[in-house]
Amino acid sequence: MSESKKYLLTEKDIPTAWYNIIPSMPTAPRPMLHPATKLPLTPEDLYPLFSEEAARQELNVTDSWIEIPEEVRDMYKIWRPTPLVRARGLEKMLDTPAHIYFKNESVSPVGSHKLNSALPQAYYCKQQGVTNITTETGAGQWGAALSLATRMMGIDLAVYMVKISYNQKPYRRSIMQTYGAEVIASPSMSTKAGRKIITDHPNYQGSLGTAISEAVELAMSTPNCKYALGSVMNHVALHQTVIGLEAEKQMEMAGEYPDVVIGCFGGGSNFSGISFPFMRHNLSGERSTRFVAAEPSSCPKLTRGVMQYDYGDEAGYTPLIPMLTLGHNFSPANIHAGGLRYHGAGSVVSQLKTDGLMDAVDIPQLESFEAATMFARAEGLIPAPESAHAIAAAIREARAAKEAGESRVILFNLSGHGLIDMTAYDRYLAGDLANYEVTDEEVARNTSGLEKII
Amino acid sequence: MSESKKYLLTEKDIPTAWYNIIPSMPTAPRPMLHPATKLPLTPEDLYPLFSEEAARQELNVTDSWIEIPEEVRDMYKIWRPTPLVRARGLEKMLDTPAHIYFKNESVSPVGSHKLNSALPQAYYCKQQGVTNITTETGAGQWGAALSLATRMMGIDLAVYMVKISYNQKPYRRSIMQTYGAEVIASPSMSTKAGRKIITDHPNYQGSLGTAISEAVELAMSTPNCKYALGSVMNHVALHQTVIGLEAEKQMEMAGEYPDVVIGCFGGGSNFSGISFPFMRHNLSGERSTRFVAAEPSSCPKLTRGVMQYDYGDEAGYTPLIPMLTLGHNFSPANIHAGGLRYHGAGSVVSQLKTDGLMDAVDIPQLESFEAATMFARAEGLIPAPESAHAIAAAIREARAAKEAGESRVILFNLSGHGLIDMTAYDRYLAGDLANYEVTDEEVARNTSGLEKII
């Protein structure tokens, strides 16, 4: 660990444009469909939901580069550029010939990469005079990021937090409240979707799908109020490309280029952020890097999901998205990596995976915590349970390199730290955690009613 | 907040030597005394307790600069140099003409400045072949830092954690365990000091003084085992001067020099670290900066303590230290800033305060949390409850500058983040926290038996 080396950029190296991968894709993703008309979405269809600029970015299939507003770049300077680290401590612990690098997104004030998109989303809302935003949060990383971003913009925020997390993760809730956000346990009595589910199932502990339905409903029924989402959507992946664009420069400083790029996978925001800038060199034929999304075995949308049109939420308020999905009613086991408990992948990643331009692996919960603990002891940083999946995949790669007796340059994204998740570590160290399997029958049952993509 | 500006150094700017203030002091601190013989301590007296190099540093009154070993500088590179930030968001919120800067020590992997001394202490032990270290921890910041430092050195660590924190702050305990340390609730049955207190008071919830006694006893009775302390001692303050030495260069980059330098105060480690390098220019007559230690009103050793010889621990195992003290049996209220709940100040700070070379203010608990919440909303960082005392003092200065209609350059140390302390914020936001007063009678009673300093 004493030899681990940081590669640092200066503020002027913060990218001036986000990278939009869509124009370079060999097969463009199918269009999202309006939930009522089933016609392809237009930006105008999204205006009631998102800021106009976010709506335009969401459906922009022509511009490879989209300028980052000067004001957003100024806010990025609060913690960006983030360090790239050569993890020599971990290499030594694994006795591997591989070179392991990680991009450290945990250094943001909210402890994760989520602020990269929360800031521009709040900024665009502010620009058009929006006074209120709603959102949902599972584990709380996105909710914390948007709480800070809206506070900086002087916008009021209401966060629907999955009830089980609201009760089990009071630290995350307190962080949002400290920044001044209103946090509501979901399902709640404040929306039609919430009241229905409470009436039908009084003890229901909530899900991300329900919380999205509540947040969308409140945004649609409140004047001057928009909704913001922390993953899945194209504009979120777009904003996250600052991660990979910086990492590209830093790998150059290190004099190497990754053979494999790894990110953990919930809805796709951090995986897309670290991967897409490197993937553009594959798409142009210059490179042949492998890309690996690391998802939990208990929520295996990429490795076992079905490519279908599906809703982003439980109640079916969102557009129909062409996605690799386990079905919007799929209820994943209550693993500690709450940020990865989402049923589907965004349309771009779903298409890239379908076209064989990226891989995915599934990681059992115990393997993720074993990897996290090794990493903490080797590199000093306690990773978020979500990020631990990327570490586990990186360790698999490093071990494979050792077995093959070959060098290999591995880059993964450390999307966040785990200091708010110590309960999970406590339970792991006490031997109280388990692995969870998903049966084929579960997948088939939850995806059977969905519109197939032909 | 969007305008807040970071001043960043590169790895080559990490100081090559620590600054030892003692040779420049107009009045040298009185010597520490051996607890049995009452004779001035020699380094050899300290060898059973500390590494030999730490013992020599502790009593070094001649060298103004002590070289930082190359290996320690390499480890500092994991997170150092830390940023200096111009807190324009906070300035704007306070509408003050003052310029507020903070040194952000919260970016270390363990979330506080404590790693600055944990690393060299563990390193010197390793150099002389020590295999085991003991320590104590109150809130857990020091214990977490030493857990990581010893893990990096391959040394086993036993941490005596004050029982009430062990039970109330499980996150801190889990962090130490994740790094591989053994954590024991104090008082425990593993030492004579612990057994005695458990026998006399079966429900005693522990104190820092008791935990120190247990850690010292275990170190003294175990072969090849040393003890390490995170504050109070001269060698700890010495190691922390990297903070101020970096900040000095960064203030130069900003084109300013502080009119006032502020640190929160428990035993003195972070206050000394930010202050002493700037204070050397006062001692040489070049500058007339004010230095303000911010202590909690419930543990006011600097503002209301007595200058006497006192023990560092409850059982009286440590040397007698010439200190501003509330008495080693003083039991401070259970405030959330656990790191500031210590009865005395180190000998150097006690002498500087006595000689009028620095000031101190006491901050009530509610004011500290009000300041912390303002800072979180203005600058995005949730501060440790300890650091919140420095922020509160900085806000007082900024408001005074506004009232006086004058510019003022304020520098404070953000010693750590508060992400592990969200329970405290939760209670503050719920209106559940209180202020605590110390009566003159309490101070008089606890200091009456001590050896006066004539």
Coordinates of N, CA, C and O in Angstrom, one line a residue, chain B residues 58-129:
Chain B
E58 N 9.8 13.2 21.5 CA 9.0 13.8 22.6 C 9.8 14.7 23.5 O 9.3 15.8 23.9
L59 N 11.1 14.5 23.7 CA 11.9 15.3 24.6 C 12.9 16.1 23.8 O 13.9 16.7 24.4
N60 N 12.8 16.2 22.5 CA 13.7 17.0 21.7 C 13.4 18.5 21.9 O 12.4 19.0 21.4
V61 N 14.3 19.3 22.5 CA 14.0 20.7 22.7 C 15.0 21.5 22.0 O 15.2 22.7 22.2
T62 N 15.8 20.9 21.1 CA 16.9 21.6 20.4 C 16.7 21.8 18.9 O 17.1 22.7 18.3
D63 N 16.1 20.8 18.2 CA 16.0 20.8 16.8 C 14.7 21.4 16.3 O 13.6 20.8 16.6
S64 N 14.7 22.5 15.6 CA 13.5 23.1 15.1 C 12.8 22.2 14.0 O 11.6 22.3 13.7
W65 N 13.6 21.5 13.2 CA 13.1 20.7 12.1 C 13.6 19.3 12.3 O 14.7 19.0 12.6
I66 N 12.6 18.3 12.2 CA 12.9 16.9 12.3 C 12.5 16.2 11.0 O 11.3 16.3 10.6
E67 N 13.4 15.6 10.4 CA 13.2 15.0 9.0 C 12.1 14.0 9.0 O 12.0 13.1 9.9
I68 N 11.2 14.0 8.0 CA 10.2 13.0 7.9 C 10.8 11.9 7.1 O 11.3 12.1 6.0
P69 N 10.8 10.7 7.6 CA 11.4 9.5 6.8 C 10.7 9.4 5.4 O 9.5 9.6 5.3
E70 N 11.5 9.1 4.4 CA 11.1 9.0 3.1 C 9.8 8.0 3.0 O 8.9 8.3 2.3
E71 N 9.9 6.9 3.8 CA 8.8 5.9 3.7 C 7.5 6.6 4.2 O 6.4 6.2 3.8
V72 N 7.6 7.4 5.2 CA 6.4 8.1 5.8 C 5.9 9.1 4.7 O 4.6 9.1 4.5
R73 N 6.8 9.8 4.1 CA 6.3 10.8 3.1 C 5.6 10.0 1.9 O 4.6 10.5 1.4
D74 N 6.1 8.8 1.6 CA 5.5 8.0 0.6 C 4.1 7.6 1.0 O 3.2 7.7 0.1
M75 N 3.9 7.3 2.2 CA 2.6 6.9 2.7 C 1.7 8.2 2.8 O 0.5 8.1 2.5
Y76 N 2.2 9.3 3.2 CA 1.4 10.6 3.2 C 0.8 10.8 1.8 O -0.2 11.4 1.6
K77 N 1.6 10.3 0.7 CA 1.1 10.6 -0.6 C -0.2 9.9 -1.0 O -0.9 10.3 -1.9
I78 N -0.6 9.0 -0.1 CA -1.9 8.3 -0.4 C -3.1 9.4 -0.4 O -4.0 9.3 -1.2
W79 N -2.9 10.4 0.4 CA -4.0 11.4 0.4 C -3.5 12.9 0.5 O -4.2 13.8 0.3
R80 N -2.2 13.0 0.9 CA -1.6 14.4 1.0 C -1.0 14.8 -0.4 O -0.7 13.9 -1.2
P81 N -0.8 16.1 -0.6 CA -1.2 17.2 0.2 C -2.8 17.3 0.2 O -3.4 17.0 -0.8
T82 N -3.3 17.8 1.3 CA -4.8 18.0 1.3 C -5.1 19.4 0.8 O -4.3 20.3 0.8
P83 N -6.4 19.6 0.3 CA -6.7 20.9 -0.3 C -6.9 22.0 0.8 O -7.2 21.7 1.9
L84 N -6.5 23.2 0.4 CA -7.0 24.4 1.1 C -8.1 25.0 0.3 O -8.1 25.1 -0.9
V85 N -9.2 25.4 1.0 CA -10.4 25.9 0.3 C -10.8 27.3 0.8 O -10.8 27.5 2.0
R86 N -11.0 28.2 -0.2 CA -11.6 29.5 0.2 C -13.1 29.2 0.2 O -13.7 28.9 -0.8
A87 N -13.7 29.4 1.4 CA -15.1 29.1 1.6 C -16.0 30.2 1.2 O -16.7 30.8 2.1
R88 N -16.1 30.5 -0.1 CA -16.9 31.6 -0.5 C -18.4 31.4 -0.2 O -19.1 32.3 -0.1
G89 N -18.8 30.1 -0.3 CA -20.2 29.8 0.0 C -20.6 30.2 1.5 O -21.6 30.9 1.7
L90 N -19.7 29.9 2.4 CA -19.9 30.3 3.8 C -19.8 31.8 3.9 O -20.7 32.4 4.6
E91 N -18.9 32.4 3.3 CA -18.7 33.9 3.3 C -20.0 34.6 2.9 O -20.5 35.5 3.5
K92 N -20.6 34.0 1.8 CA -21.8 34.6 1.2 C -23.0 34.4 2.2 O -23.7 35.3 2.4
M93 N -23.1 33.2 2.7 CA -24.1 32.9 3.7 C -24.1 33.9 4.9 O -25.1 34.3 5.4
L94 N -22.9 34.2 5.3 CA -22.7 35.1 6.4 C -22.7 36.6 6.0 O -22.6 37.5 6.9
D95 N -22.6 36.8 4.7 CA -22.5 38.2 4.2 C -21.4 39.0 4.9 O -21.7 40.1 5.5
T96 N -20.3 38.4 4.9 CA -19.1 39.0 5.7 C -18.0 39.5 4.8 O -17.8 38.9 3.7
P97 N -17.4 40.6 5.1 CA -16.2 41.0 4.3 C -15.0 40.1 4.6 O -14.0 40.2 3.9
A98 N -15.1 39.2 5.6 CA -13.9 38.4 5.9 C -13.7 37.3 4.8 O -14.6 37.0 4.1
H99 N -12.4 37.0 4.7 CA -12.1 35.8 3.8 C -11.9 34.6 4.7 O -11.1 34.6 5.6
I100 N -12.7 33.6 4.4 CA -12.6 32.4 5.2 C -11.9 31.2 4.4 O -12.4 30.9 3.3
Y101 N -10.9 30.7 5.0 CA -10.2 29.5 4.4 C -10.2 28.4 5.3 O -10.2 28.5 6.5
F102 N -10.4 27.1 4.7 CA -10.2 26.0 5.6 C -9.3 25.0 5.0 O -9.3 24.8 3.7
K103 N -8.5 24.3 5.8 CA -7.6 23.2 5.4 C -8.4 22.0 5.5 O -8.9 21.7 6.6
N104 N -8.6 21.2 4.5 CA -9.5 20.0 4.5 C -8.8 18.7 4.8 O -8.4 18.0 3.9
E105 N -8.6 18.4 6.1 CA -8.0 17.2 6.5 C -9.0 16.0 6.5 O -8.6 14.9 6.8
S106 N -10.2 16.3 6.2 CA -11.2 15.2 6.2 C -11.0 14.2 5.0 O -11.6 13.2 4.9
V107 N -10.1 14.6 4.0 CA -10.0 13.8 2.8 C -9.1 12.5 3.0 O -8.9 11.7 2.1
S108 N -8.6 12.3 4.2 CA -7.7 11.1 4.5 C -8.6 9.9 4.4 O -9.8 10.0 4.7
P109 N -8.0 8.7 4.1 CA -8.9 7.5 4.0 C -9.7 7.2 5.3 O -10.7 6.6 5.2
V110 N -9.2 7.6 6.4 CA -9.9 7.4 7.6 C -10.8 8.6 8.0 O -11.4 8.6 9.1
G111 N -10.7 9.6 7.2 CA -11.7 10.8 7.5 C -11.2 11.8 8.4 O -12.0 12.7 8.8
S112 N -10.0 11.8 8.9 CA -9.5 12.8 9.8 C -8.0 13.0 9.7 O -7.3 12.1 9.1
H113 N -7.5 14.0 10.4 CA -6.0 14.3 10.4 C -5.2 13.2 11.2 O -4.0 13.3 11.2
K114 N -5.9 12.4 12.0 CA -5.2 11.5 12.9 C -4.1 10.6 12.2 O -3.1 10.2 12.8
L115 N -4.4 10.3 10.9 CA -3.4 9.4 10.2 C -2.0 10.1 10.1 O -1.0 9.4 9.9
N116 N -2.0 11.4 10.1 CA -0.7 12.1 10.0 C 0.3 11.6 11.1 O 1.5 11.6 10.9
S117 N -0.2 11.3 12.3 CA 0.7 10.8 13.3 C 0.7 9.3 13.5 O 1.7 8.7 13.9
A118 N -0.4 8.7 13.2 CA -0.5 7.2 13.3 C 0.5 6.6 12.4 O 1.2 5.6 12.8
L119 N 0.7 7.1 11.2 CA 1.7 6.5 10.3 C 3.1 6.5 10.8 O 3.8 5.5 10.9
P120 N 3.6 7.7 11.2 CA 5.0 7.7 11.7 C 5.2 6.9 13.0 O 6.2 6.2 13.2
Q121 N 4.2 6.9 13.8 CA 4.3 6.2 15.1 C 4.4 4.7 14.8 O 5.2 3.9 15.4
A122 N 3.5 4.2 13.9 CA 3.6 2.8 13.5 C 4.9 2.4 12.8 O 5.5 1.4 13.0
Y123 N 5.3 3.4 12.0 CA 6.5 3.2 11.2 C 7.7 3.0 12.1 O 8.6 2.1 12.0
Y124 N 7.9 3.9 13.1 CA 9.0 3.8 14.0 C 9.0 2.5 14.8 O 10.0 1.9 15.1
C125 N 7.8 2.1 15.2 CA 7.7 0.8 15.9 C 8.2 -0.3 15.0 O 8.9 -1.2 15.4
K126 N 7.7 -0.3 13.8 CA 8.1 -1.4 12.8 C 9.6 -1.4 12.7 O 10.2 -2.5 12.7
Q127 N 10.2 -0.2 12.6 CA 11.7 -0.1 12.4 C 12.4 -0.8 13.5 O 13.5 -1.3 13.2
Q128 N 11.9 -0.8 14.7 CA 12.6 -1.4 15.8 C 12.1 -2.8 16.1 O 12.4 -3.3 17.2
G129 N 11.3 -3.3 15.2 CA 10.9 -4.7 15.3 C 9.7 -5.0 16.3 O 9.4 -6.1 16.7

